[in-house]
Amino acid sequence: MQTHRILALNSGSSSLKFALYEFSAAHELILVRGEAENIGGQGGRLWLRGTEGELVANDARPVPDSQAALLAILDLLKKGNYPAPAAIGHRIVNGGPRYRTPQKITPQLLSDLRTFVSLAPLHLPTEIEVIEEVASRAPDIPQVACFDTGFHRNLPELAQRFPLPRKFFEAGILRYGFHGLSYEYVLRELGRSAAHCRLIIAHLGNGASLAAVKDGLPVDTSMGLTPTGGIVMGTRSGDLDPGILIYLLREKGYDAAALERLVDAESGLLGVSELSSDMRILLGRRASDSRADEAIAMFCRSVRKEIGAFAALLGGLDMLVFTGGIGENAPAVRKEACHDLAHLGIQLDDARNEAMEGTISSGKGACVVRVVPTDEELMIARHAHAVVFGDGRS
């Protein structure tokens, strides 16, 4: 039986997640997964877990940049005698208006990605660096780009357009949406239960967004032109009155770089709490610090508002799914986000929610509420395997 090993690389603004899979006609097997954390910051760490989730390595070390992260990962894989991959898949945060489906990385594709950097300045530069570093060290291994925006390219045009002069839409200024690989994975996990369903998926992490899905197709999503828009996030502001930015430009001496730093790196949970962008830390401080309490309340309120708006677009709600680091692991956030939504059929069972069960609704409301752990790396690997070996998995 022929097998192929696929390495999935998921570059974030301050992390590099990876996973090595073995594919055959009979199975998808995880060989190892891990992450280089806090790239460019203090408290860098690199960890690996094996097939059964056992901890293989957990090294505290400085990780100055994405190149160093990649080299450290490749070194650990080599020392662990893991097989070399037959292909490498990359999460690409924005494929722009041109790229919709996963495809092999070529010089032309890389050139096009560089023109999209302004649409995702926190992510695309590091993703491009990782691709180039891989190519320099293993030029014969095919690399595949998997676009986080691809899932949303089927949004209705009305949802893609902003209320701006039409020329801007034609120039590619539109709602791209993000976290598409996560949404795609969740839909596959839900299977037939999502086929004829009015569904909202809440991907809640340091970056966070929601998507409205009807009968398996996207209807709307909270992020817009860039991953900065939408709900409150770890360090990102989410949606703002544009007049605030104009005011800061005119009256407070901000330039484009300062505004970008403000809305991408200094706002959200971090800006409101003045403590941390980490929801775990804020939950631990909530009872003793009003700033942490207010930051959490703003986050949950923004999620709740988006659920209500999307339920209106869908004409009702059959299922709500939480995923992502916060969505999967913070029952207090799930509970608060669902507060006062009984009119939409959302009623949680507190015991199930606290016990981290897969279904956390009480059964008394019309809407099923579930928690589905996402796996973007597996989705990347599936796409890369399908593109290179044509097995139809993606």
Short mmCIF file of C-alpha atoms in Angstrom, two decimals:
data_model
loop_
_atom_site.label_atom_id
_atom_site.label_comp_id
_atom_site.label_asym_id
_atom_site.label_seq_id
_atom_site.Cartn_x
_atom_site.Cartn_y
_atom_site.Cartn_z
CA MET A 1 0.00 0.00 0.00
CA GLN A 2 1.49 3.32 -1.06
CA THR A 3 1.93 5.93 1.64
CA HIS A 4 2.85 9.62 1.49
CA ARG A 5 4.08 11.83 4.31
CA ILE A 6 2.85 15.41 4.27
CA LEU A 7 4.21 18.22 6.44
CA ALA A 8 1.71 20.98 7.26
CA LEU A 9 3.07 24.40 8.26
CA ASN A 10 0.75 26.96 9.81
CA SER A 11 2.51 30.29 10.23
CA GLY A 12 0.99 32.85 12.58
CA SER A 13 2.06 36.33 13.55
CA SER A 14 4.06 34.97 16.52
CA SER A 15 3.95 31.19 16.14
CA LEU A 16 4.63 28.37 13.71
CA LYS A 17 2.47 25.28 14.13
CA PHE A 18 3.39 22.10 12.28
CA ALA A 19 2.23 18.53 11.87
CA LEU A 20 3.55 15.56 9.93
CA TYR A 21 0.95 13.12 8.58
CA GLU A 22 1.06 9.80 6.81
CA PHE A 23 -1.61 9.26 4.15
CA SER A 24 -2.63 6.03 2.50
CA ALA A 25 -5.82 4.73 0.93
CA ALA A 26 -6.77 3.34 4.35
CA HIS A 27 -5.75 6.01 6.84
CA GLU A 28 -4.69 9.51 7.82
CA LEU A 29 -2.13 9.09 10.60
CA ILE A 30 -0.58 11.88 12.64
CA LEU A 31 3.11 11.14 13.21
CA VAL A 32 4.03 14.26 15.16
CA ARG A 33 2.72 17.74 15.77
CA GLY A 34 4.05 20.76 17.58
CA GLU A 35 4.56 24.48 17.67
CA ALA A 36 7.21 27.14 17.97
CA GLU A 37 5.68 29.72 20.30
CA ASN A 38 6.35 33.40 21.07
CA ILE A 39 8.48 33.96 17.99
CA GLY A 40 10.36 37.24 18.34
CA GLY A 41 9.32 37.65 21.97
CA GLN A 42 10.27 36.51 25.43
CA GLY A 43 9.50 33.02 26.63
CA GLY A 44 10.06 31.23 23.33
CA ARG A 45 9.20 27.54 23.37
CA LEU A 46 9.24 24.59 20.97
CA TRP A 47 7.24 21.47 21.71
CA LEU A 48 6.41 18.23 19.92
CA ARG A 49 3.81 15.54 20.58
CA GLY A 50 3.78 12.09 19.05
CA THR A 51 1.12 9.87 17.52
CA GLU A 52 -0.68 9.27 20.81
CA GLY A 53 -0.32 12.84 22.01
CA GLU A 54 2.66 12.02 24.21
CA LEU A 55 5.10 14.86 24.83
CA VAL A 56 8.27 14.21 22.82
CA ALA A 57 10.03 17.54 23.32
CA ASN A 58 9.36 20.70 25.29
CA ASP A 59 12.23 23.13 25.00
CA ALA A 60 12.31 26.67 26.33
CA ARG A 61 14.50 28.58 23.92
CA PRO A 62 14.62 31.96 22.19
CA VAL A 63 12.99 31.90 18.76
CA PRO A 64 14.01 35.21 17.17
CA ASP A 65 12.16 34.90 13.85
CA SER A 66 10.22 32.56 11.57
CA GLN A 67 13.39 31.33 9.86
CA ALA A 68 14.86 30.27 13.20
CA ALA A 69 11.55 28.61 14.09
CA LEU A 70 11.52 26.58 10.88
CA LEU A 71 15.15 25.51 11.26
CA ALA A 72 14.54 24.41 14.85
CA ILE A 73 11.49 22.39 13.77
CA LEU A 74 13.35 20.69 10.92
CA ASP A 75 16.25 19.92 13.26
CA LEU A 76 13.97 18.30 15.83
CA LEU A 77 12.23 16.22 13.15
CA LYS A 78 15.58 15.06 11.84
CA LYS A 79 16.87 14.17 15.30
CA GLY A 80 13.66 12.26 15.95
CA ASN A 81 14.21 10.19 12.81
CA TYR A 82 10.84 11.19 11.38
CA PRO A 83 10.49 10.44 7.66
CA ALA A 84 11.06 13.23 5.16
CA PRO A 85 7.84 14.64 3.72
CA ALA A 86 6.83 14.03 0.11
CA ALA A 87 5.09 17.41 0.05
CA ILE A 88 4.67 20.45 2.29
CA GLY A 89 1.45 22.41 2.71
CA HIS A 90 1.26 25.99 3.94
CA ARG A 91 -1.59 28.03 5.35
CA ILE A 92 -1.70 31.29 3.39
CA VAL A 93 -3.85 33.83 5.17
CA ASN A 94 -4.97 35.76 2.07
CA GLY A 95 -5.04 34.64 -1.55
CA GLY A 96 -6.41 37.98 -2.75
CA PRO A 97 -9.06 38.12 -5.46
CA ARG A 98 -7.18 35.71 -7.74
CA TYR A 99 -6.52 32.58 -5.68
CA ARG A 100 -9.40 30.48 -4.42
CA THR A 101 -8.28 26.86 -4.33
CA PRO A 102 -5.14 25.10 -3.02
CA GLN A 103 -2.35 24.90 -5.58
CA LYS A 104 1.35 24.28 -6.02
CA ILE A 105 3.57 27.20 -5.13
CA THR A 106 5.32 28.70 -8.14
CA PRO A 107 7.48 31.81 -8.58
CA GLN A 108 4.44 33.58 -10.04
CA LEU A 109 2.27 32.70 -7.06
CA LEU A 110 4.95 33.94 -4.67
CA SER A 111 5.24 37.17 -6.63
CA ASP A 112 1.48 37.66 -6.42
CA LEU A 113 1.47 36.98 -2.68
CA ARG A 114 3.95 39.80 -2.15
CA THR A 115 1.43 42.22 -3.67
CA PHE A 116 -1.13 41.10 -1.06
CA VAL A 117 1.09 41.79 1.97
CA SER A 118 -0.72 45.03 2.81
CA LEU A 119 -3.93 43.00 3.22
CA ALA A 120 -2.37 40.82 5.94
CA PRO A 121 0.84 42.44 7.23
CA LEU A 122 0.88 40.38 10.43
CA HIS A 123 0.85 37.05 8.60
CA LEU A 124 1.86 37.08 4.94
CA PRO A 125 5.49 38.25 5.36
CA THR A 126 6.31 35.35 7.70
CA GLU A 127 4.40 32.87 5.54
CA ILE A 128 6.42 33.96 2.50
CA GLU A 129 9.67 33.73 4.48
CA VAL A 130 8.89 30.17 5.54
CA ILE A 131 8.07 29.14 1.95
CA GLU A 132 11.33 30.63 0.68
CA GLU A 133 13.38 29.00 3.43
CA VAL A 134 11.86 25.59 2.67
CA ALA A 135 12.56 26.07 -1.04
CA SER A 136 16.20 26.95 -0.35
CA ARG A 137 16.74 23.84 1.77
CA ALA A 138 14.55 21.31 -0.04
CA PRO A 139 13.97 22.59 -3.59
CA ASP A 140 12.73 19.22 -4.85
CA ILE A 141 9.88 18.90 -2.35
CA PRO A 142 6.65 20.33 -3.81
CA GLN A 143 4.99 23.02 -1.72
CA VAL A 144 1.27 23.78 -1.74
CA ALA A 145 -0.49 27.00 -0.77
CA CYS A 146 -3.79 26.54 1.10
CA PHE A 147 -5.69 29.80 1.26
CA ASP A 148 -7.53 30.78 4.43
CA THR A 149 -9.75 33.03 2.31
CA GLY A 150 -10.74 30.28 -0.14
CA PHE A 151 -13.76 29.09 1.86
CA HIS A 152 -15.32 32.55 1.70
CA ARG A 153 -14.92 33.10 -2.02
CA ASN A 154 -18.40 31.60 -2.42
CA LEU A 155 -19.99 34.31 -0.28
CA PRO A 156 -22.89 36.10 -1.97
CA GLU A 157 -21.64 39.23 -3.69
CA LEU A 158 -23.84 41.33 -1.41
CA ALA A 159 -21.87 40.02 1.57
CA GLN A 160 -18.52 40.61 -0.15
CA ARG A 161 -19.21 44.24 -1.03
CA PHE A 162 -18.55 47.22 1.24
CA PRO A 163 -20.78 50.31 0.95
CA LEU A 164 -18.13 52.19 -1.04
CA PRO A 165 -18.06 53.37 -4.67
CA ARG A 166 -18.19 50.38 -7.01
CA LYS A 167 -14.70 51.01 -8.38
CA PHE A 168 -13.19 49.84 -5.11
CA PHE A 169 -14.85 46.42 -5.33
CA GLU A 170 -13.49 46.04 -8.85
CA ALA A 171 -10.03 46.90 -7.47
CA GLY A 172 -10.21 44.00 -5.00
CA ILE A 173 -11.34 45.90 -1.90
CA LEU A 174 -13.91 43.44 -0.60
CA ARG A 175 -14.74 41.08 2.25
CA TYR A 176 -12.27 38.21 1.98
CA GLY A 177 -12.97 36.54 5.33
CA PHE A 178 -10.47 34.38 7.18
CA HIS A 179 -10.17 31.19 9.27
CA GLY A 180 -11.52 29.38 6.22
CA LEU A 181 -9.42 26.26 6.78
CA SER A 182 -10.86 25.97 10.27
CA TYR A 183 -14.43 26.42 9.05
CA GLU A 184 -13.85 23.87 6.32
CA TYR A 185 -12.54 21.33 8.82
CA VAL A 186 -15.45 21.87 11.21
CA LEU A 187 -17.98 21.38 8.41
CA ARG A 188 -16.33 18.09 7.48
CA GLU A 189 -16.47 16.97 11.08
CA LEU A 190 -20.15 17.85 11.29
CA GLY A 191 -20.84 15.86 8.12
CA ARG A 192 -24.46 15.35 7.20
CA SER A 193 -25.74 17.26 10.22
CA ALA A 194 -24.57 20.49 8.51
CA ALA A 195 -25.92 19.64 5.06
CA HIS A 196 -29.41 21.10 5.60
CA CYS A 197 -28.77 23.41 8.49
CA ARG A 198 -28.66 27.08 9.50
CA LEU A 199 -25.31 27.13 11.23
CA ILE A 200 -23.00 29.63 12.92
CA ILE A 201 -19.39 28.67 13.60
CA ALA A 202 -17.49 30.78 16.15
CA HIS A 203 -13.73 30.38 15.76
CA LEU A 204 -12.52 32.07 18.95
CA GLY A 205 -8.82 32.43 19.61
CA ASN A 206 -6.27 35.23 19.75
CA GLY A 207 -7.61 35.95 16.27
CA ALA A 208 -11.36 35.39 16.24
CA SER A 209 -14.20 35.38 13.76
CA LEU A 210 -17.63 33.93 13.09
CA ALA A 211 -19.15 32.52 9.93
CA ALA A 212 -22.79 32.05 8.96
CA VAL A 213 -23.38 28.90 6.90
CA LYS A 214 -26.59 27.68 5.30
CA ASP A 215 -26.90 24.22 3.77
CA GLY A 216 -23.11 23.88 3.83
CA LEU A 217 -22.39 27.17 2.01
CA PRO A 218 -21.05 30.42 3.50
CA VAL A 219 -23.53 33.28 3.83
CA ASP A 220 -21.46 35.86 5.74
CA THR A 221 -18.43 36.23 8.00
CA SER A 222 -17.28 38.78 10.53
CA MET A 223 -13.77 39.56 9.24
CA GLY A 224 -13.51 41.78 6.19
CA LEU A 225 -10.73 43.02 3.93
CA THR A 226 -8.14 42.12 6.56
CA PRO A 227 -7.98 39.92 9.69
CA THR A 228 -8.27 43.10 11.78
CA GLY A 229 -12.02 43.50 11.25
CA GLY A 230 -14.96 41.88 13.00
CA ILE A 231 -15.28 41.06 16.70
CA VAL A 232 -12.93 42.01 19.55
CA MET A 233 -9.72 39.92 19.48
CA GLY A 234 -6.57 39.41 21.52
CA THR A 235 -4.66 42.45 20.29
CA ARG A 236 -6.85 43.51 17.34
CA SER A 237 -9.63 46.03 17.67
CA GLY A 238 -12.18 44.42 15.39
CA ASP A 239 -14.66 46.76 13.69
CA LEU A 240 -14.32 50.47 14.47
CA ASP A 241 -16.12 53.63 13.45
CA PRO A 242 -13.89 54.86 10.55
CA GLY A 243 -14.23 58.34 12.02
CA ILE A 244 -12.01 57.28 14.92
CA LEU A 245 -9.12 56.64 12.53
CA ILE A 246 -9.70 59.93 10.71
CA TYR A 247 -9.75 61.75 14.04
CA LEU A 248 -6.47 60.14 15.13
CA LEU A 249 -4.87 61.10 11.81
CA ARG A 250 -6.04 64.71 11.96
CA GLU A 251 -5.92 65.53 15.63
CA LYS A 252 -3.45 63.18 17.32
CA GLY A 253 -0.63 62.99 14.80
CA TYR A 254 -1.02 59.32 13.92
CA ASP A 255 0.32 58.09 10.60
CA ALA A 256 -0.51 54.83 8.78
CA ALA A 257 2.15 52.86 10.63
CA ALA A 258 0.94 54.06 14.03
CA LEU A 259 -2.67 53.27 13.16
CA GLU A 260 -1.69 49.80 11.98
CA ARG A 261 0.18 49.16 15.22
CA LEU A 262 -2.77 50.46 17.24
CA VAL A 263 -5.49 48.34 15.65
CA ASP A 264 -3.39 45.18 15.14
CA ALA A 265 -1.11 44.99 18.16
CA GLU A 266 -2.27 47.33 20.93
CA SER A 267 -6.05 46.96 21.07
CA GLY A 268 -8.62 44.23 21.77
CA LEU A 269 -8.30 42.33 25.04
CA LEU A 270 -4.80 43.71 25.61
CA GLY A 271 -5.77 47.34 25.08
CA VAL A 272 -8.91 47.24 27.21
CA SER A 273 -7.43 45.19 30.06
CA GLU A 274 -3.98 46.80 30.02
CA LEU A 275 -2.86 43.39 31.26
CA SER A 276 -2.74 40.70 28.60
CA SER A 277 -4.15 39.43 25.33
CA ASP A 278 -4.38 35.92 26.80
CA MET A 279 -7.94 35.01 27.77
CA ARG A 280 -6.67 32.48 30.32
CA ILE A 281 -4.80 35.19 32.22
CA LEU A 282 -7.76 37.56 32.08
CA LEU A 283 -10.18 34.93 33.36
CA GLY A 284 -7.84 34.29 36.27
CA ARG A 285 -7.74 38.01 37.08
CA ARG A 286 -11.39 38.79 36.42
CA ALA A 287 -12.59 38.72 40.01
CA SER A 288 -9.83 41.02 41.23
CA ASP A 289 -9.33 43.44 38.32
CA SER A 290 -12.18 45.42 36.77
CA ARG A 291 -10.16 45.97 33.60
CA ALA A 292 -9.91 42.22 32.98
CA ASP A 293 -13.63 41.90 33.69
CA GLU A 294 -14.48 44.64 31.20
CA ALA A 295 -12.24 43.19 28.48
CA ILE A 296 -13.89 39.76 28.79
CA ALA A 297 -17.35 41.32 28.84
CA MET A 298 -16.59 43.29 25.65
CA PHE A 299 -15.29 40.18 23.92
CA CYS A 300 -18.34 38.10 24.82
CA ARG A 301 -20.72 40.93 23.94
CA SER A 302 -19.18 41.25 20.48
CA VAL A 303 -19.57 37.49 19.90
CA ARG A 304 -23.17 37.61 21.10
CA LYS A 305 -24.00 40.53 18.79
CA GLU A 306 -22.55 38.69 15.82
CA ILE A 307 -24.54 35.56 16.62
CA GLY A 308 -27.72 37.62 16.69
CA ALA A 309 -26.93 39.37 13.42
CA PHE A 310 -26.07 36.14 11.62
CA ALA A 311 -29.17 34.40 12.96
CA ALA A 312 -31.22 37.21 11.38
CA LEU A 313 -29.47 36.68 8.03
CA LEU A 314 -30.03 32.93 8.22
CA GLY A 315 -33.69 33.29 9.13
CA GLY A 316 -33.19 31.33 12.33
CA LEU A 317 -30.58 29.06 13.82
CA ASP A 318 -30.31 25.26 13.99
CA MET A 319 -26.76 24.88 15.27
CA LEU A 320 -24.03 26.96 16.92
CA VAL A 321 -20.48 25.58 17.02
CA PHE A 322 -17.59 26.85 19.13
CA THR A 323 -14.03 26.13 18.01
CA GLY A 324 -10.53 27.63 18.32
CA GLY A 325 -8.40 27.94 21.45
CA ILE A 326 -10.90 30.02 23.42
CA GLY A 327 -13.99 28.46 21.90
CA GLU A 328 -12.83 24.95 22.77
CA ASN A 329 -11.34 25.59 26.21
CA ALA A 330 -13.15 28.48 27.93
CA PRO A 331 -16.59 27.40 29.21
CA ALA A 332 -17.06 30.74 30.96
CA VAL A 333 -16.69 32.56 27.65
CA ARG A 334 -19.10 30.20 25.89
CA LYS A 335 -21.66 30.70 28.66
CA GLU A 336 -21.42 34.48 28.58
CA ALA A 337 -21.48 34.63 24.78
CA CYS A 338 -24.74 32.65 24.81
CA HIS A 339 -26.34 34.69 27.62
CA ASP A 340 -29.88 35.93 26.86
CA LEU A 341 -30.04 34.13 23.50
CA ALA A 342 -32.90 31.84 24.48
CA HIS A 343 -35.08 33.67 21.93
CA LEU A 344 -32.82 32.10 19.28
CA GLY A 345 -33.26 28.65 20.79
CA ILE A 346 -29.85 28.75 22.49
CA GLN A 347 -29.90 27.27 25.98
CA LEU A 348 -26.75 25.79 27.49
CA ASP A 349 -26.52 22.96 29.97
CA ASP A 350 -24.07 24.37 32.54
CA ALA A 351 -22.82 20.95 33.64
CA ARG A 352 -22.14 19.81 30.08
CA ASN A 353 -20.46 23.10 29.30
CA GLU A 354 -18.17 22.92 32.33
CA ALA A 355 -17.41 19.25 31.60
CA MET A 356 -16.24 20.23 28.09
CA GLU A 357 -18.65 17.83 26.40
CA GLY A 358 -19.13 17.82 22.64
CA THR A 359 -22.75 18.94 22.87
CA ILE A 360 -23.34 21.60 25.51
CA SER A 361 -26.95 22.64 24.82
CA SER A 362 -29.65 21.59 27.26
CA GLY A 363 -32.01 20.08 24.70
CA LYS A 364 -34.73 22.52 25.74
CA GLY A 365 -34.07 24.96 22.90
CA ALA A 366 -34.32 24.50 19.14
CA CYS A 367 -30.63 25.21 18.56
CA VAL A 368 -27.97 22.56 19.13
CA VAL A 369 -24.78 24.05 20.60
CA ARG A 370 -21.61 22.06 20.05
CA VAL A 371 -17.87 22.30 20.68
CA VAL A 372 -15.78 20.94 17.81
CA PRO A 373 -11.96 21.03 18.13
CA THR A 374 -10.51 22.39 14.91
CA ASP A 375 -7.49 21.02 13.08
CA GLU A 376 -6.19 23.45 10.48
CA GLU A 377 -3.01 21.44 10.04
CA LEU A 378 -4.91 18.33 8.99
CA MET A 379 -6.93 20.40 6.53
CA ILE A 380 -3.69 21.81 5.09
CA ALA A 381 -2.21 18.32 4.80
CA ARG A 382 -5.33 16.96 3.10
CA HIS A 383 -5.26 19.75 0.54
CA ALA A 384 -1.52 19.36 -0.11
CA HIS A 385 -1.90 15.60 -0.55
CA ALA A 386 -4.76 16.04 -2.99
CA VAL A 387 -2.95 18.68 -5.05
CA VAL A 388 0.30 16.71 -5.34
CA PHE A 389 -1.05 13.17 -5.54
CA GLY A 390 -4.55 13.78 -6.88
CA ASP A 391 -6.45 11.54 -4.51
CA GLY A 392 -9.51 13.77 -4.26
CA ARG A 393 -9.32 14.08 -0.48
CA SER A 394 -9.67 17.89 -0.50
#
